Coordinates of C-alpha atoms and ligand atoms in Angstrom, one line a residue:
X218 CA 0.1 0.0 0.0
X219 CA 1.4 3.1 -1.2
X220 CA 1.1 6.4 1.2
X221 CA -1.8 8.7 0.4
X222 CA -0.6 12.3 -0.2
X223 CA -3.2 15.3 -1.2
X224 CA -1.7 18.6 -2.7
X225 CA -3.9 21.6 -2.1
X226 CA -2.7 24.7 -4.1
X227 CA -4.4 27.5 -5.9
X228 CA -1.9 27.5 -8.1
X229 CA -1.7 24.9 -10.9
X230 CA 1.9 24.9 -12.0
X231 CA 3.0 24.1 -8.3
X232 CA 0.5 21.3 -8.1
X233 CA 2.4 19.9 -11.0
X234 CA 5.4 20.1 -9.7
X235 CA 4.7 18.9 -6.3
X236 CA 2.9 15.9 -7.9
X237 CA 5.7 15.0 -10.4
X238 CA 8.3 15.0 -7.3
X239 CA 6.1 12.9 -4.9
X240 CA 5.1 10.2 -7.5
X241 CA 8.5 9.7 -7.9
X242 CA 9.1 8.8 -4.5
X243 CA 6.3 6.2 -4.9
X244 CA 3.4 7.7 -3.2
X245 CA -0.2 8.0 -4.4
X246 CA -0.8 11.5 -5.2
X247 CA -4.0 13.5 -5.8
X248 CA -4.3 17.1 -6.2
X249 CA -6.9 19.9 -5.6
X250 CA -6.8 23.4 -6.8
X251 CA -8.9 25.3 -4.3
X252 CA -10.1 24.6 -0.6
X253 CA -13.3 23.8 -1.6
X254 CA -12.3 21.1 -3.8
X255 CA -9.5 19.7 -1.1
X256 CA -12.7 19.6 1.5
X257 CA -14.6 17.7 -1.0
X258 CA -11.8 15.2 -1.7
X259 CA -11.3 14.6 2.1
X260 CA -15.0 14.0 2.5
X261 CA -14.8 11.0 0.0
X262 CA -11.4 9.7 1.2
X263 CA -8.7 9.6 3.8
X264 CA -5.1 10.3 3.0
X265 CA -2.1 10.0 5.0
X266 CA -0.6 13.5 4.4
X267 CA -2.3 16.7 3.3
X268 CA 0.0 19.4 1.9
X269 CA -1.7 22.6 1.6
X270 CA -1.6 26.1 0.8
X271 CA -2.1 28.6 3.4
X272 CA -3.6 31.7 1.4
X273 CA -6.2 30.4 -0.7
X274 CA -9.3 31.9 -2.1
X275 CA -12.7 31.8 0.1
X276 CA -11.2 28.4 1.9
X277 CA -8.0 28.9 3.2
X278 CA -5.4 26.2 4.5
X279 CA -6.6 26.6 7.9
X280 CA -10.1 25.3 6.9
X281 CA -8.7 22.5 5.0
X282 CA -6.7 21.6 8.1
X283 CA -9.7 22.0 10.3
X284 CA -11.9 19.6 7.9
X285 CA -8.8 17.0 7.7
X286 CA -8.5 16.7 11.4
X287 CA -12.3 16.6 11.4
X288 CA -12.7 13.8 8.9
X289 CA -9.7 11.6 9.9
X290 CA -7.5 12.7 12.9
X291 CA -4.5 10.5 11.6
X292 CA -4.2 12.5 8.8
X293 CA -0.9 14.6 9.0
X294 CA -1.1 18.2 7.4
X295 CA 1.6 20.2 6.3
X296 CA 1.1 23.9 5.7
X297 CA 2.7 25.8 2.8
X298 CA 2.8 29.3 3.3
X299 CA 4.4 32.1 0.7
X300 CA 4.5 34.6 3.6
X301 CA 7.5 33.9 5.7
X302 CA 5.4 35.3 8.7
X303 CA 5.9 33.3 11.5
X304 CA 2.4 33.9 13.3
X305 CA 0.3 32.5 10.5
X306 CA 2.4 29.2 10.8
X307 CA 2.3 29.0 14.4
X308 CA -1.6 29.4 14.3
X309 CA -1.8 26.5 11.8
X310 CA 0.9 24.3 14.3
X311 CA -1.9 25.2 17.1
X312 CA -4.5 24.1 15.4
X313 CA -2.8 20.5 14.5
X314 CA -0.8 21.0 11.7
X315 CA 2.5 18.6 12.0
X316 CA 4.6 21.0 10.0
X317 CA 5.1 24.0 7.8
X318 CA 7.3 24.9 4.9
X319 CA 8.2 28.3 3.5
X320 CA 7.6 29.1 0.0
X321 CA 9.9 28.7 -2.4
X322 CA 10.9 25.6 -1.0
X323 CA 13.7 23.1 -2.0
X324 CA 12.3 19.8 -3.6
X325 CA 14.4 18.1 -0.9
X326 CA 13.1 19.9 1.6
X327 CA 9.7 18.6 0.9
X328 CA 10.9 15.1 0.6
X329 CA 12.5 14.9 3.8
X330 CA 9.5 16.3 5.4
X331 CA 7.1 13.6 4.2
X332 CA 9.6 11.1 4.8
X333 CA 10.0 12.0 8.3
X334 CA 6.0 12.3 9.1
X335 CA 5.5 9.1 7.3
X336 CA 8.1 7.6 9.4
X337 CA 6.7 9.0 12.6
X338 CA 3.3 7.7 11.7
X339 CA 4.5 4.1 11.0
X340 CA 6.1 4.0 14.6
X341 CA 2.9 5.4 16.4
X342 CA 0.7 2.3 14.2
X343 CA 3.4 0.0 15.8
X344 CA 3.0 1.5 19.3
X345 CA -0.5 0.8 19.1
X346 CA 0.0 -2.7 17.8
X347 CA 2.1 -3.2 20.5
X348 CA -0.4 -2.1 22.9
X349 CA -3.0 -4.3 21.9
X350 CA -0.6 -7.0 22.4
X351 CA -0.4 -6.3 25.8
X352 CA -3.9 -6.4 26.4
X353 CA -4.2 -9.6 25.0
X354 CA -1.3 -11.1 27.1
X355 CA -2.7 -10.1 30.4
X356 CA -5.5 -12.7 29.3
X357 CA -3.2 -15.2 28.4
X358 CA -1.2 -14.7 31.3
X359 CA -4.5 -15.4 33.7
X360 CA -4.5 -19.0 32.0
X361 CA -1.7 -20.4 33.9
X362 CA -2.7 -23.5 36.2
X363 CA -0.5 -25.3 38.4
X364 CA -1.0 -27.6 41.2
X365 CA 1.9 -29.9 41.7
X366 CA 4.6 -29.2 44.3
X367 CA 6.9 -29.2 41.5
X368 CA 5.0 -26.2 39.8
X369 CA 4.2 -24.6 43.2
X370 CA 8.1 -24.4 43.6
X371 CA 8.6 -22.9 40.5
X372 CA 5.5 -20.2 40.9
X373 CA 7.3 -19.3 44.0
X374 CA 10.4 -18.6 42.4
X375 CA 9.0 -16.7 39.7
X376 CA 7.1 -14.6 42.4
X377 CA 11.1 -13.5 43.4
X378 CA 12.1 -12.9 40.3
X379 CA 9.7 -11.1 38.4
X380 CA 10.3 -7.9 39.5
X381 CA 14.0 -8.1 39.0
X382 CA 15.7 -7.5 35.7
X383 CA 17.9 -10.5 35.8
X384 CA 18.0 -12.7 32.4
X385 CA 16.1 -15.9 32.8
X386 CA 16.8 -19.4 30.9
X387 CA 13.7 -21.3 31.1
X388 CA 14.3 -25.3 30.2
X389 CA 11.8 -28.0 29.7
X390 CA 10.5 -30.8 26.9
X391 CA 8.4 -29.2 24.1
X392 CA 4.9 -28.4 25.2
X393 CA 5.9 -28.2 29.0
X394 CA 4.6 -24.3 29.0
X395 CA 7.9 -22.5 28.4
X396 CA 6.3 -19.9 26.1
X397 CA 3.6 -19.6 28.7
X398 CA 5.8 -19.2 31.6
X399 CA 8.0 -16.4 29.8
X400 CA 4.7 -14.2 29.0
X401 CA 3.8 -14.9 32.4
X402 CA 7.2 -13.6 33.8
X403 CA 6.6 -10.3 31.5
X404 CA 3.2 -9.4 32.1
X405 CA 3.7 -9.5 35.9
X406 CA 7.0 -7.4 36.0
X407 CA 7.6 -3.5 36.1
X408 CA 8.1 -4.0 32.3
X409 CA 4.6 -5.1 31.5
X410 CA 3.5 -1.9 29.8
X411 CA 6.5 -2.1 27.3
X412 CA 7.0 -4.5 24.7
X413 CA 7.5 -8.4 24.8
X414 CA 9.1 -9.4 22.2
X415 CA 9.4 -13.0 21.1
X416 CA 11.2 -14.6 18.2
X417 CA 12.3 -18.1 17.4
X418 CA 15.8 -18.7 16.6
X419 CA 15.1 -22.1 14.8
X420 CA 12.5 -20.6 12.9
X421 CA 14.2 -17.8 11.1
X422 CA 17.4 -18.3 8.6
X423 CA 20.5 -17.7 9.6
X424 CA 21.1 -14.7 7.5
X425 CA 17.6 -13.2 8.3
X426 CA 18.0 -13.5 12.1
X427 CA 20.9 -11.1 12.3
X428 CA 19.2 -8.2 10.5
X429 CA 15.5 -9.0 12.3
X430 CA 17.4 -8.9 16.1
X431 CA 19.6 -5.8 15.2
X432 CA 17.8 -4.2 12.2
X433 CA 19.4 -2.0 9.7
X434 CA 20.0 1.2 7.9
X435 CA 18.6 1.6 4.2
X436 CA 21.0 0.5 1.6
X437 CA 22.9 -1.5 4.2
X438 CA 22.3 -4.4 1.6
X439 CA 20.6 -5.1 -1.6
X440 CA 17.3 -4.9 -1.1
X441 CA 17.4 -2.8 2.6
X442 CA 15.1 0.1 0.9
X443 CA 14.2 1.9 4.1
X444 CA 15.5 1.3 7.9
X445 CA 14.4 -1.2 9.7
X446 CA 13.7 -1.3 13.3
X447 CA 15.4 -4.3 14.9
X448 CA 13.9 -6.7 17.3
X449 CA 16.4 -5.7 20.1
X450 CA 15.9 -2.1 19.8
X451 CA 12.2 -2.7 19.6
X452 CA 12.0 -4.3 23.0
X453 CA 13.7 -1.4 24.7
X454 CA 12.6 -1.2 28.5
X455 CA 10.6 -4.6 27.8
X456 CA 11.6 -8.1 27.6
X457 CA 13.2 -10.1 24.5
X458 CA 12.4 -13.8 24.1
X459 CA 14.8 -16.0 22.6
X460 CA 12.8 -19.0 21.9
X461 CA 15.1 -22.2 21.1
X462 CA 18.0 -20.3 22.1
X463 CA 20.2 -23.6 21.6
X464 CA 19.8 -23.1 17.9
X465 CA 21.2 -19.7 17.6
X466 CA 24.3 -19.9 15.0
X467 CA 27.8 -19.2 16.6
X468 CA 28.6 -16.0 14.8
X469 CA 25.0 -14.4 16.4
X470 CA 25.7 -16.0 19.6
X471 CA 29.0 -13.6 20.1
X472 CA 27.0 -10.5 18.8
X473 CA 24.3 -11.2 21.2
X474 CA 26.9 -11.2 24.0
X475 CA 28.3 -8.0 23.1
X476 CA 24.9 -6.3 22.9
X477 CA 24.2 -7.9 26.6
X478 CA 28.1 -6.5 27.6
X479 CA 27.8 -3.2 26.3
X480 CA 24.0 -2.6 26.2
X481 CA 24.7 -1.3 22.7
X482 CA 23.2 -2.4 19.2
X483 CA 24.4 -1.7 15.6
X484 CA 22.1 -2.0 13.4
X485 CA 23.5 -3.7 10.1
X486 CA 25.1 -0.4 8.0
X487 CA 25.2 1.9 10.9
X488 CA 28.1 3.3 13.0
X489 CA 25.9 5.0 15.5
X490 CA 25.0 2.6 18.3
X491 CA 21.4 2.4 19.8
X492 CA 21.4 2.3 23.4
X493 CA 18.8 -0.7 24.8
X494 CA 17.7 -1.8 28.2
X495 CA 16.5 -5.1 27.8
X496 CA 15.8 -8.0 30.2
X497 CA 16.2 -11.7 28.2
X498 CA 14.2 -14.4 28.8
X499 CA 15.3 -17.5 26.6
X500 CA 14.0 -21.1 26.4
X501 CA 15.3 -24.0 24.9
X502 CA 14.4 -28.0 24.8
X503 CA 17.5 -28.7 23.4
X504 CA 20.2 -30.6 25.9
X505 CA 22.0 -27.1 26.2
X506 CA 25.0 -28.5 28.5
X507 CA 25.8 -31.1 25.7
X508 CA 26.0 -28.1 23.4
X509 CA 28.1 -26.4 26.0
X510 CA 30.4 -29.4 26.2
X511 CA 30.5 -30.0 22.3
X512 CA 31.5 -26.0 21.9
X513 CA 28.4 -25.4 19.7
X514 CA 26.9 -23.0 22.4
X515 CA 29.5 -20.3 23.9
X516 CA 29.8 -20.6 27.6
X517 CA 30.2 -16.9 28.5
X518 CA 26.6 -16.0 26.7
X519 CA 25.0 -19.0 28.8
X520 CA 26.1 -17.4 32.0
X521 CA 25.1 -14.0 31.0
X522 CA 21.7 -15.6 29.8
X523 CA 21.4 -17.8 32.6
X524 CA 21.3 -15.8 35.8
X525 CA 18.1 -17.6 37.0
X526 CA 17.4 -21.0 35.7
X527 CA 13.7 -22.7 35.3
X528 CA 13.7 -26.1 34.4
X529 CA 9.9 -27.5 33.8
X530 CA 9.6 -31.0 34.4
X531 CA 7.7 -33.0 31.8
X532 CA 4.1 -33.4 32.3
X533 CA 4.3 -37.3 33.3
X534 CA 7.0 -36.3 36.4
X535 CA 4.3 -34.0 38.0
X536 CA 0.8 -35.8 37.2
X537 CA -0.8 -33.8 40.1
X538 CA -1.0 -31.3 37.6
X539 CA -3.1 -33.0 35.3
X540 CA -6.6 -32.9 36.4
X541 CA -6.7 -29.3 37.1
X542 CA -5.0 -28.7 33.7
X543 CA -7.7 -31.1 32.1
X544 CA -10.5 -29.3 34.0
X545 CA -9.0 -25.8 33.1
X546 CA -8.7 -26.7 29.4
X547 CA -12.2 -28.1 29.4
X548 CA -13.8 -24.9 30.6
X549 CA -11.9 -23.1 28.0
X550 CA -12.6 -25.1 25.0
X551 CA -16.1 -25.5 26.2
X552 CA -16.3 -21.2 26.3
X553 CA -14.8 -21.4 22.8
X554 CA -16.7 -24.1 21.1
X555 CA -19.8 -22.7 22.5
X556 CA -20.9 -26.0 24.2
X557 CA -22.0 -26.7 28.2
X558 CA -19.7 -29.2 29.3
X559 CA -19.8 -29.8 33.0
X560 CA -17.1 -32.2 33.8
X561 CA -14.7 -35.2 32.8
X562 CA -16.2 -38.4 34.4
X563 CA -14.4 -40.6 36.8
X564 CA -13.3 -43.2 33.9
X565 CA -12.0 -40.8 31.5
X566 CA -10.3 -38.8 34.3
X567 CA -8.3 -41.9 35.3
X568 CA -7.4 -42.5 31.8
X569 CA -6.1 -39.0 31.7
X570 CA -4.2 -39.6 34.8
X571 CA -2.1 -42.8 33.4
X572 CA -1.1 -41.6 30.6
X573 CA 2.5 -40.7 29.4
X574 CA 2.0 -37.2 27.9
X575 CA 4.6 -37.2 25.3
X576 CA 3.5 -34.0 24.0
X577 CA 3.4 -32.7 27.5
X578 CA 0.5 -30.0 28.4
X579 CA 0.2 -29.1 24.4
X580 CA -0.8 -32.5 23.8
X581 CA -3.3 -32.5 26.6
X582 CA -4.7 -29.3 25.6
X583 CA -5.5 -31.0 22.2
X584 CA -7.1 -34.2 23.8
X585 CA -9.3 -32.0 25.5
X586 CA -10.3 -29.4 23.1
X587 CA -10.9 -32.8 20.6
X588 CA -13.0 -34.3 23.5
X589 CA -15.2 -31.0 23.6
X590 CA -15.9 -30.9 20.3
X591 CA -16.8 -34.9 20.0
X592 CA -18.7 -35.2 23.2
X593 CA -22.6 -35.4 22.8
X594 CA -23.4 -35.2 26.3
X595 CA -22.3 -32.8 29.2
X596 CA -19.6 -34.9 30.4
X597 CA -16.2 -36.4 28.8
X598 CA -16.2 -39.7 28.9
X599 CA -13.5 -42.3 27.7
X600 CA -15.1 -42.6 24.2
X601 CA -14.5 -38.8 23.8
X602 CA -10.6 -39.9 24.0
X603 CA -8.2 -40.8 21.4
X604 CA -7.0 -44.3 21.2
X605 CA -3.4 -44.0 22.3
X606 CA -5.1 -42.4 25.6
X607 CA -7.3 -45.1 25.9
X608 CA -4.7 -47.6 25.1
X609 CA -1.2 -46.3 25.9
X610 CA 0.3 -50.0 26.4
X611 CA -0.6 -50.5 23.0
X612 CA 1.3 -47.4 21.4
X613 CA 4.2 -48.3 23.6
X614 CA 6.9 -50.5 22.2
X615 CA 8.3 -53.2 24.1
X616 CA 11.4 -51.5 25.5
X617 CA 14.6 -52.6 24.5
X618 CA 16.1 -55.7 23.2
X619 CA 16.3 -57.0 26.5
X620 CA 13.0 -56.9 27.5
X621 CA 11.4 -60.3 27.4
X622 CA 7.5 -60.9 26.2
X623 CA 7.1 -62.1 30.0
X624 CA 8.1 -58.4 31.1
X625 CA 6.0 -56.8 28.4
X626 CA 3.3 -58.7 29.5
X627 CA 3.8 -57.5 33.2
X628 CA 4.0 -54.1 32.1
X629 CA 0.6 -54.6 30.5
X630 CA -1.1 -56.4 33.4
X631 CA 0.0 -54.0 35.8
X632 CA -1.0 -50.8 33.9
X633 CA -4.3 -52.5 33.5
X634 CA -5.0 -53.2 37.1
X635 CA -3.9 -50.1 38.1
X636 CA -6.2 -48.2 35.4
X637 CA -9.5 -50.2 36.5
X638 CA -8.4 -49.7 40.1
X639 CA -8.4 -45.8 39.8
X640 CA -11.3 -46.1 37.4
X641 CA -13.5 -47.4 40.3
X642 CA -12.1 -45.1 42.9
X643 CA -9.7 -47.5 44.4
X644 CA -12.4 -49.7 45.6
X645 CA -10.7 -53.2 45.5
X646 CA -14.2 -55.5 45.3
X647 CA -15.3 -53.5 42.4
X648 CA -11.9 -53.6 40.4
X649 CA -12.1 -57.5 40.9
X650 CA -15.6 -57.6 39.7
X651 CA -15.0 -55.3 36.6
X652 CA -11.5 -57.6 36.0
X653 CA -13.6 -60.8 36.1
X654 CA -11.4 -62.1 38.7
X655 CA -11.9 -63.2 42.7
X656 CA -10.4 -60.8 45.4
X657 CA -7.9 -63.3 46.5
X658 CA -5.9 -63.1 43.1
X659 CA -6.5 -59.1 42.9
X660 CA -4.4 -58.9 46.5
X661 CA -1.8 -61.4 45.0
X662 CA -1.4 -59.6 41.8
X663 CA -1.2 -56.2 43.7
X664 CA 1.8 -57.6 46.1
X665 CA 3.5 -59.1 42.7
X666 CA 3.2 -55.7 41.1
X667 CA 3.7 -53.7 44.2
X668 CA 0.7 -51.9 43.9
X669 CA -0.3 -50.5 47.2
X670 CA -3.5 -51.4 48.4
X671 CA -4.5 -50.0 51.9
Ligands
LIG170 N1 0.6 -24.5 33.7 C1 0.0 -24.3 32.3 N2 -1.2 -23.6 32.5 C2 -2.1 -23.5 31.3 N3 -1.8 -23.8 30.0 C3 -0.6 -24.5 30.0 C4 0.4 -24.5 31.0 N4 1.5 -24.9 30.4 C5 1.4 -25.0 29.3 N5 0.4 -24.5 29.1 C6 -0.5 -24.6 27.5 O1 -0.1 -25.4 26.7 C7 0.3 -25.2 25.3 C8 1.9 -25.5 25.3 O2 2.7 -24.4 26.2 P1 4.0 -23.9 25.6 O3 3.9 -23.1 24.1 O4 4.0 -22.4 26.4 O5 5.0 -24.8 25.5 P2 6.5 -24.6 25.2 O6 7.6 -25.0 26.0 O7 6.8 -23.2 24.8 O8 6.9 -25.7 24.0 P3 7.5 -25.4 22.7 O9 9.0 -26.0 23.3 O10 7.1 -26.7 21.9 O11 7.6 -24.4 21.9 C9 0.1 -23.5 25.1 O12 -1.3 -23.8 24.8 C10 0.0 -23.3 26.8 O13 -0.8 -22.3 27.0
LIG171 MG1 7.6 -22.4 22.8

C-alpha cells in the first residue's frame, strides 16, 4: 500500500511540480486546486498526508486543516506558506498541523519532511499494535494453572524474580509451557507496559536472524530499501523472548553477547549504536549442557543468559497437574466451542491420569479440545478420548531388546490393574468384579506388582 498524499494549492503549476516530485517517491498523489475541492476530496477518502497552501480563495489552508482533522484525525497536515510570517504558521501548528514549509521551497525539503512524517506515523501505528498485544497477553497470563509441588515451587521462584531485571533461561521439553511462563514473567514484571518481543531462533534462516534482531540502515545491503528497526531495539525497556536459543548460530551468539555486555546495538550498516535496556528471557528444549561441552554454545553467553534457571519438568513427572489442567482446558474450550460441558467422568479422568503425555501440556490441551468437540453429552467420557490415551500400552513398543515378552505382558497387566483400580475409585471389590477375577487373585497380583492396596 502506497502512502496517500493530497496536494492543495490554487496555483496549478505548483500542484503539478509537487505531483511530479512525490510520484517519483512512490506515493499515491492527488491534487486539489482550491480549498473547496480539497474539502470535497477529504470527505470522500482519507489521506496519510495533506500538503496545503495557506492563502487561497474563500476556503483557506486553515479550513482545510480543520476539515482534515475532523474527518480523519490520523491525517498529517503540512502547511505551505508564501508569507514567511511566523504567526500564521504558528497558528496552523496550534490547530494541529504537524509542520510548515516556507515558499519557495526546495524539493529536498519537501521530500524529507514527508518522509519523516510517514516514519513517525509508522512508529505510532506499531506502538498501537504493541499495546493491543499487551492487553491480549494479560488475558493469556491468567491462563496459567499449577497444582503439583514442582510447579508450585516454580511459581514461588517466579514471584521472587519477576520484579528484577535478571535474565532468565527456561528449560523443558516441548509443550511443557516455556512460552507461557516467559509471557507470565513479562506481564507481571514492572516492564509489563513495554513490549514483549518474541523470536524463535530456529524458525528464521541464519542470514535473516541477524537483520531481524539488530535492524538495518537503508542501503546496508541489496534489498534494504528503508531503515528497519531491529527486534532488540524494539524491545527497549521491555522483554525479549529468545525461543530455541540453543539453535542460535555461533556468529550471532558472539554478537548477542556483545549487546548484553555493552547495552548497545549496531543496526547493520550503521556506525551509530542505539542504547538498549532489555530483559532477556530465553528458552530451549535442547540439551544445552551437551551443546556447551561440544562447543556449539558459548559458555560466556550461557552464563549471561542463565542468571536464573527455570527447569519445567515434563508432565509425566508432575501428575498432580493433570487434573487441574484438564479441567482448565475443558472450561476454556467449552466456552470457545459454545458447548456446555460440566465435567470429566471418573473413568475418563483416570485414563488421563495414566497416560504418559509425551507431548506434555500441549498434547493434553489438544486431547481435551478434541473431546469437548466430540462429546455429545455434558460430560467427557472415555469414548471421547483418542485411542492412544485409552490404550497407552498398545502404543508403547516393548522397551529395548532385553525386554522379554513376559516383562512386556507384566507391564501391560500392571498398567491395566492400576487403570481399572483408579477408575473404580480404588475400590478393590469393584475392581475385581470389573476384571472378572476374585478378590484373592487381585491381592496376589497387587502384591506381585507392588501396587499399594491400603
Ligand atoms: N501451566 C499451564 N497452565 C495452563 N496452560 C498451560 C500451562 N502450561 C502450558 N500450557 C499451555 O500448553 C500449550 C503449550 O505450552 P507452550 O507453548 O508454552 O510450551 P513450550 O514449552 O513453549 O513448547 P515448545 O518447546 O514446543 O515451544 C500452550 O497452549 C500453553 O498455553
Ligand atoms: Mg514455545
